[in-house]
Amino acid sequence: MAAAALAGCAPGRPAAPETGGVPAIGETLRVQHSGRVETVPIDAYAAAVALTEIAPGAVPAAVADALYEAQIIVARTYAVSRRGRHGAEGFDLCDATHCQRYEPARLKSARWAELASRIASRTSRGVLVHDGRLIEAVFHADCGGHTADARDVWGAARPYLVAKRDAVKDPHREWTSDLDAGRLAAVLARDRRTRIDPPLRDLVIVRRDRSGRAARIRIAGPTQVEVDGDVFRAVVTAGLGLRALPSTRFTLRRQGDGWQLRGTGFGHGVGLCQAGALSRARGGAKGAEILGFYYPGAIIRRAPAR
């Protein structure tokens, strides 16, 4: 399966549209990489991000073409809609998952570097829009079989970021995580949102969202709190690592001095599912078809540079 990283944080404000048309996107971005700020052509940036974020391995060229076309258009849209995110620091975007993972060396070293550069040129200025505005082009590694609605995850509804069953031929990621009660309690105590009086006695999934994710979780001891599932995951992964809780699409049961979690997927589940996109490309879907599935109602438009 593709090696993919989490990306696409909670939605921010997209760039304002030009009257009656697609927003202008400019020609370059100021990107901080390894502590240095560089001015990078948007197409080169999008190709490098795509090569950094996903690696399909040994697949036919047609499969890689469709996959990278989709990811490059997503990367470009995501970047230009967040231009100036680090404006107070003197640049537009960072090179980490806070923005998008960006390793420019991959433009020379990656298996599909030449293809990605050609696609970036071929799709130059191609962006995803909805009602004349750049979309929130968020993405993630694996939806676990069902994408999530942005309203359920972040409380910000978007008509093109909806919960959809992702029925593809290749299996979605399954995982198991064993969480020791003592270690988990210590991690939860570090954040005021998940802190309770010790000891930690119970975890309960109070409510699931329309994608099957844990939308609300009760943390109980002598006192108790309820938090959103994405808050619980953020606190747990901050203390125990991403693989301790790859997604909020899980079940839990008490096991010894702790809990066993079994789930599917990796990431927040909103927008493009990279695992699903790869499977769709293997099945013959083109880049535009992949984007049409994961961002229903959004369309690809060639934006003016300025």
Short mmCIF file of N, CA and C in Angstrom, two decimals, residues 47-139:
data_model
loop_
_atom_site.label_atom_id
_atom_site.label_comp_id
_atom_site.label_asym_id
_atom_site.label_seq_id
_atom_site.Cartn_x
_atom_site.Cartn_y
_atom_site.Cartn_z
N ALA A 47 4.38 19.31 -7.18
CA ALA A 47 4.97 18.02 -7.54
C ALA A 47 5.78 17.46 -6.38
N ALA A 48 6.57 18.30 -5.72
CA ALA A 48 7.38 17.83 -4.60
C ALA A 48 6.52 17.36 -3.44
N VAL A 49 5.45 18.09 -3.15
CA VAL A 49 4.53 17.67 -2.08
C VAL A 49 3.92 16.32 -2.41
N ALA A 50 3.45 16.16 -3.64
CA ALA A 50 2.82 14.89 -4.03
C ALA A 50 3.80 13.74 -3.88
N LEU A 51 5.04 13.93 -4.30
CA LEU A 51 6.04 12.87 -4.18
C LEU A 51 6.39 12.59 -2.72
N THR A 52 6.28 13.61 -1.88
CA THR A 52 6.57 13.44 -0.45
C THR A 52 5.42 12.75 0.26
N GLU A 53 4.21 13.11 -0.10
CA GLU A 53 3.03 12.65 0.62
C GLU A 53 2.60 11.23 0.26
N ILE A 54 2.93 10.79 -0.95
CA ILE A 54 2.44 9.46 -1.35
C ILE A 54 3.42 8.80 -2.31
N ALA A 55 3.65 7.50 -2.10
CA ALA A 55 4.57 6.74 -2.93
C ALA A 55 3.90 5.42 -3.29
N PRO A 56 3.39 5.28 -4.51
CA PRO A 56 2.64 4.07 -4.87
C PRO A 56 3.49 2.85 -5.14
N GLY A 57 4.80 3.02 -5.22
CA GLY A 57 5.66 1.87 -5.46
C GLY A 57 5.63 1.42 -6.90
N ALA A 58 5.79 0.10 -7.09
CA ALA A 58 5.89 -0.47 -8.43
C ALA A 58 4.50 -0.71 -9.01
N VAL A 59 3.94 0.32 -9.60
CA VAL A 59 2.64 0.22 -10.25
C VAL A 59 2.81 0.61 -11.72
N PRO A 60 1.88 0.24 -12.58
CA PRO A 60 1.95 0.69 -13.97
C PRO A 60 1.95 2.22 -14.06
N ALA A 61 2.57 2.75 -15.10
CA ALA A 61 2.67 4.20 -15.25
C ALA A 61 1.31 4.88 -15.28
N ALA A 62 0.32 4.22 -15.87
CA ALA A 62 -1.02 4.81 -15.94
C ALA A 62 -1.63 4.99 -14.56
N VAL A 63 -1.33 4.04 -13.66
CA VAL A 63 -1.84 4.13 -12.29
C VAL A 63 -1.16 5.29 -11.57
N ALA A 64 0.15 5.37 -11.68
CA ALA A 64 0.89 6.47 -11.05
C ALA A 64 0.44 7.81 -11.62
N ASP A 65 0.18 7.88 -12.91
CA ASP A 65 -0.26 9.12 -13.54
C ASP A 65 -1.56 9.61 -12.94
N ALA A 66 -2.54 8.73 -12.81
CA ALA A 66 -3.84 9.12 -12.26
C ALA A 66 -3.71 9.54 -10.80
N LEU A 67 -2.94 8.78 -10.03
CA LEU A 67 -2.78 9.07 -8.61
C LEU A 67 -2.08 10.41 -8.41
N TYR A 68 -1.00 10.64 -9.12
CA TYR A 68 -0.26 11.89 -8.95
C TYR A 68 -1.00 13.09 -9.54
N GLU A 69 -1.77 12.88 -10.58
CA GLU A 69 -2.58 13.99 -11.08
C GLU A 69 -3.54 14.47 -9.99
N ALA A 70 -4.21 13.53 -9.34
CA ALA A 70 -5.14 13.90 -8.27
C ALA A 70 -4.40 14.58 -7.12
N GLN A 71 -3.29 13.98 -6.66
CA GLN A 71 -2.58 14.53 -5.50
C GLN A 71 -1.93 15.89 -5.81
N ILE A 72 -1.45 16.08 -7.01
CA ILE A 72 -0.83 17.36 -7.38
C ILE A 72 -1.87 18.47 -7.42
N ILE A 73 -3.04 18.20 -7.97
CA ILE A 73 -4.09 19.22 -7.99
C ILE A 73 -4.56 19.54 -6.58
N VAL A 74 -4.65 18.51 -5.74
CA VAL A 74 -4.99 18.73 -4.33
C VAL A 74 -3.92 19.57 -3.64
N ALA A 75 -2.65 19.19 -3.83
CA ALA A 75 -1.55 19.91 -3.18
C ALA A 75 -1.51 21.37 -3.61
N ARG A 76 -1.72 21.61 -4.90
CA ARG A 76 -1.71 22.99 -5.40
C ARG A 76 -2.86 23.79 -4.80
N THR A 77 -4.06 23.20 -4.79
CA THR A 77 -5.23 23.89 -4.25
C THR A 77 -5.05 24.18 -2.76
N TYR A 78 -4.58 23.18 -2.03
CA TYR A 78 -4.37 23.33 -0.59
C TYR A 78 -3.37 24.45 -0.32
N ALA A 79 -2.30 24.50 -1.10
CA ALA A 79 -1.25 25.49 -0.88
C ALA A 79 -1.71 26.91 -1.16
N VAL A 80 -2.33 27.13 -2.32
CA VAL A 80 -2.67 28.51 -2.67
C VAL A 80 -3.83 29.03 -1.83
N SER A 81 -4.66 28.13 -1.31
CA SER A 81 -5.75 28.59 -0.44
C SER A 81 -5.23 28.98 0.94
N ARG A 82 -4.00 28.59 1.24
CA ARG A 82 -3.41 28.92 2.55
C ARG A 82 -2.17 29.79 2.43
N ARG A 83 -2.04 30.44 1.31
CA ARG A 83 -0.91 31.35 1.14
C ARG A 83 -0.91 32.35 2.30
N GLY A 84 0.25 32.55 2.90
CA GLY A 84 0.35 33.48 4.02
C GLY A 84 -0.01 32.90 5.36
N ARG A 85 -0.16 31.58 5.43
CA ARG A 85 -0.51 30.96 6.71
C ARG A 85 0.54 31.27 7.77
N HIS A 86 1.78 31.41 7.33
CA HIS A 86 2.87 31.77 8.24
C HIS A 86 3.36 33.19 7.94
N GLY A 87 2.42 34.04 7.53
CA GLY A 87 2.81 35.39 7.12
C GLY A 87 3.53 36.17 8.20
N ALA A 88 3.14 35.99 9.44
CA ALA A 88 3.79 36.71 10.54
C ALA A 88 5.24 36.30 10.71
N GLU A 89 5.59 35.12 10.16
CA GLU A 89 6.96 34.61 10.27
C GLU A 89 7.77 34.87 9.00
N GLY A 90 7.14 35.50 8.00
CA GLY A 90 7.86 35.88 6.80
C GLY A 90 7.80 34.90 5.65
N PHE A 91 6.90 33.91 5.71
CA PHE A 91 6.76 32.98 4.60
C PHE A 91 5.32 32.50 4.53
N ASP A 92 5.01 31.73 3.48
CA ASP A 92 3.63 31.27 3.26
C ASP A 92 3.32 29.96 3.97
N LEU A 93 4.18 28.95 3.75
CA LEU A 93 3.90 27.59 4.20
C LEU A 93 5.15 26.97 4.80
N CYS A 94 4.94 26.07 5.76
CA CYS A 94 6.06 25.29 6.29
C CYS A 94 6.15 23.97 5.54
N ASP A 95 7.14 23.17 5.89
CA ASP A 95 7.35 21.90 5.17
C ASP A 95 6.89 20.68 5.96
N ALA A 96 6.09 20.91 7.01
CA ALA A 96 5.63 19.83 7.87
C ALA A 96 4.13 19.60 7.70
N THR A 97 3.59 18.66 8.45
CA THR A 97 2.17 18.32 8.32
C THR A 97 1.24 19.45 8.73
N HIS A 98 1.75 20.46 9.44
CA HIS A 98 0.93 21.64 9.75
C HIS A 98 0.42 22.27 8.46
N CYS A 99 1.23 22.24 7.42
CA CYS A 99 0.82 22.71 6.09
C CYS A 99 0.74 21.48 5.18
N GLN A 100 1.83 21.18 4.49
CA GLN A 100 1.96 19.93 3.74
C GLN A 100 3.42 19.51 3.82
N ARG A 101 3.65 18.19 3.82
CA ARG A 101 5.02 17.71 3.85
C ARG A 101 5.68 18.02 2.50
N TYR A 102 6.85 18.65 2.58
CA TYR A 102 7.53 19.13 1.38
C TYR A 102 9.01 18.80 1.48
N GLU A 103 9.46 17.90 0.59
CA GLU A 103 10.87 17.51 0.52
C GLU A 103 11.31 17.68 -0.94
N PRO A 104 11.86 18.84 -1.28
CA PRO A 104 12.18 19.13 -2.69
C PRO A 104 13.18 18.17 -3.32
N ALA A 105 14.00 17.52 -2.50
CA ALA A 105 14.97 16.56 -3.06
C ALA A 105 14.29 15.43 -3.80
N ARG A 106 13.05 15.17 -3.47
CA ARG A 106 12.32 14.08 -4.13
C ARG A 106 12.07 14.37 -5.61
N LEU A 107 12.15 15.64 -6.01
CA LEU A 107 12.01 15.98 -7.43
C LEU A 107 13.14 15.38 -8.27
N LYS A 108 14.21 14.98 -7.62
CA LYS A 108 15.32 14.34 -8.33
C LYS A 108 15.47 12.87 -7.97
N SER A 109 15.13 12.51 -6.74
CA SER A 109 15.44 11.17 -6.27
C SER A 109 14.27 10.19 -6.31
N ALA A 110 13.05 10.66 -6.31
CA ALA A 110 11.89 9.77 -6.20
C ALA A 110 11.68 8.96 -7.47
N ARG A 111 11.13 7.79 -7.30
CA ARG A 111 10.89 6.88 -8.42
C ARG A 111 10.06 7.54 -9.52
N TRP A 112 9.03 8.29 -9.13
CA TRP A 112 8.11 8.88 -10.09
C TRP A 112 8.33 10.39 -10.26
N ALA A 113 9.57 10.85 -10.02
CA ALA A 113 9.85 12.29 -10.07
C ALA A 113 9.60 12.89 -11.45
N GLU A 114 10.10 12.24 -12.48
CA GLU A 114 9.93 12.78 -13.83
C GLU A 114 8.46 12.85 -14.21
N LEU A 115 7.71 11.80 -13.88
CA LEU A 115 6.29 11.79 -14.19
C LEU A 115 5.56 12.90 -13.42
N ALA A 116 5.85 13.06 -12.14
CA ALA A 116 5.18 14.09 -11.34
C ALA A 116 5.45 15.48 -11.89
N SER A 117 6.67 15.73 -12.33
CA SER A 117 7.00 17.05 -12.89
C SER A 117 6.22 17.29 -14.18
N ARG A 118 6.08 16.25 -15.00
CA ARG A 118 5.30 16.40 -16.24
C ARG A 118 3.84 16.67 -15.93
N ILE A 119 3.31 15.97 -14.95
CA ILE A 119 1.90 16.17 -14.59
C ILE A 119 1.69 17.58 -14.04
N ALA A 120 2.61 18.05 -13.20
CA ALA A 120 2.48 19.39 -12.65
C ALA A 120 2.46 20.44 -13.75
N SER A 121 3.29 20.23 -14.78
CA SER A 121 3.30 21.15 -15.92
C SER A 121 2.02 21.03 -16.74
N ARG A 122 1.59 19.80 -16.94
CA ARG A 122 0.37 19.54 -17.72
C ARG A 122 -0.87 20.13 -17.08
N THR A 123 -0.91 20.10 -15.76
CA THR A 123 -2.08 20.60 -15.03
C THR A 123 -1.85 21.99 -14.46
N SER A 124 -0.83 22.68 -14.94
CA SER A 124 -0.43 23.97 -14.38
C SER A 124 -1.64 24.89 -14.17
N ARG A 125 -1.71 25.47 -12.98
CA ARG A 125 -2.78 26.38 -12.54
C ARG A 125 -4.11 25.66 -12.33
N GLY A 126 -4.12 24.35 -12.44
CA GLY A 126 -5.34 23.59 -12.19
C GLY A 126 -5.64 23.51 -10.70
N VAL A 127 -6.82 23.96 -10.31
CA VAL A 127 -7.22 23.96 -8.91
C VAL A 127 -8.66 23.48 -8.79
N LEU A 128 -9.03 23.08 -7.60
CA LEU A 128 -10.40 22.65 -7.32
C LEU A 128 -11.19 23.81 -6.75
N VAL A 129 -12.35 24.06 -7.33
CA VAL A 129 -13.19 25.17 -6.87
C VAL A 129 -14.62 24.68 -6.65
N HIS A 130 -15.32 25.41 -5.81
CA HIS A 130 -16.74 25.15 -5.58
C HIS A 130 -17.41 26.51 -5.40
N ASP A 131 -18.42 26.78 -6.23
CA ASP A 131 -19.09 28.08 -6.21
C ASP A 131 -18.09 29.23 -6.32
N GLY A 132 -17.09 29.06 -7.19
CA GLY A 132 -16.16 30.13 -7.46
C GLY A 132 -15.09 30.34 -6.42
N ARG A 133 -15.02 29.47 -5.43
CA ARG A 133 -14.02 29.59 -4.37
C ARG A 133 -13.13 28.36 -4.35
N LEU A 134 -11.87 28.58 -4.02
CA LEU A 134 -10.98 27.44 -3.82
C LEU A 134 -11.52 26.58 -2.68
N ILE A 135 -11.48 25.27 -2.88
CA ILE A 135 -12.02 24.40 -1.84
C ILE A 135 -11.00 24.18 -0.73
N GLU A 136 -11.47 23.62 0.38
CA GLU A 136 -10.59 23.15 1.45
C GLU A 136 -10.10 21.76 1.04
N ALA A 137 -8.96 21.71 0.37
CA ALA A 137 -8.49 20.46 -0.24
C ALA A 137 -7.72 19.61 0.77
N VAL A 138 -8.40 19.23 1.84
CA VAL A 138 -7.78 18.39 2.86
C VAL A 138 -7.71 16.94 2.38
N PHE A 139 -6.77 16.20 2.93
CA PHE A 139 -6.58 14.81 2.56
C PHE A 139 -5.97 14.05 3.73
#
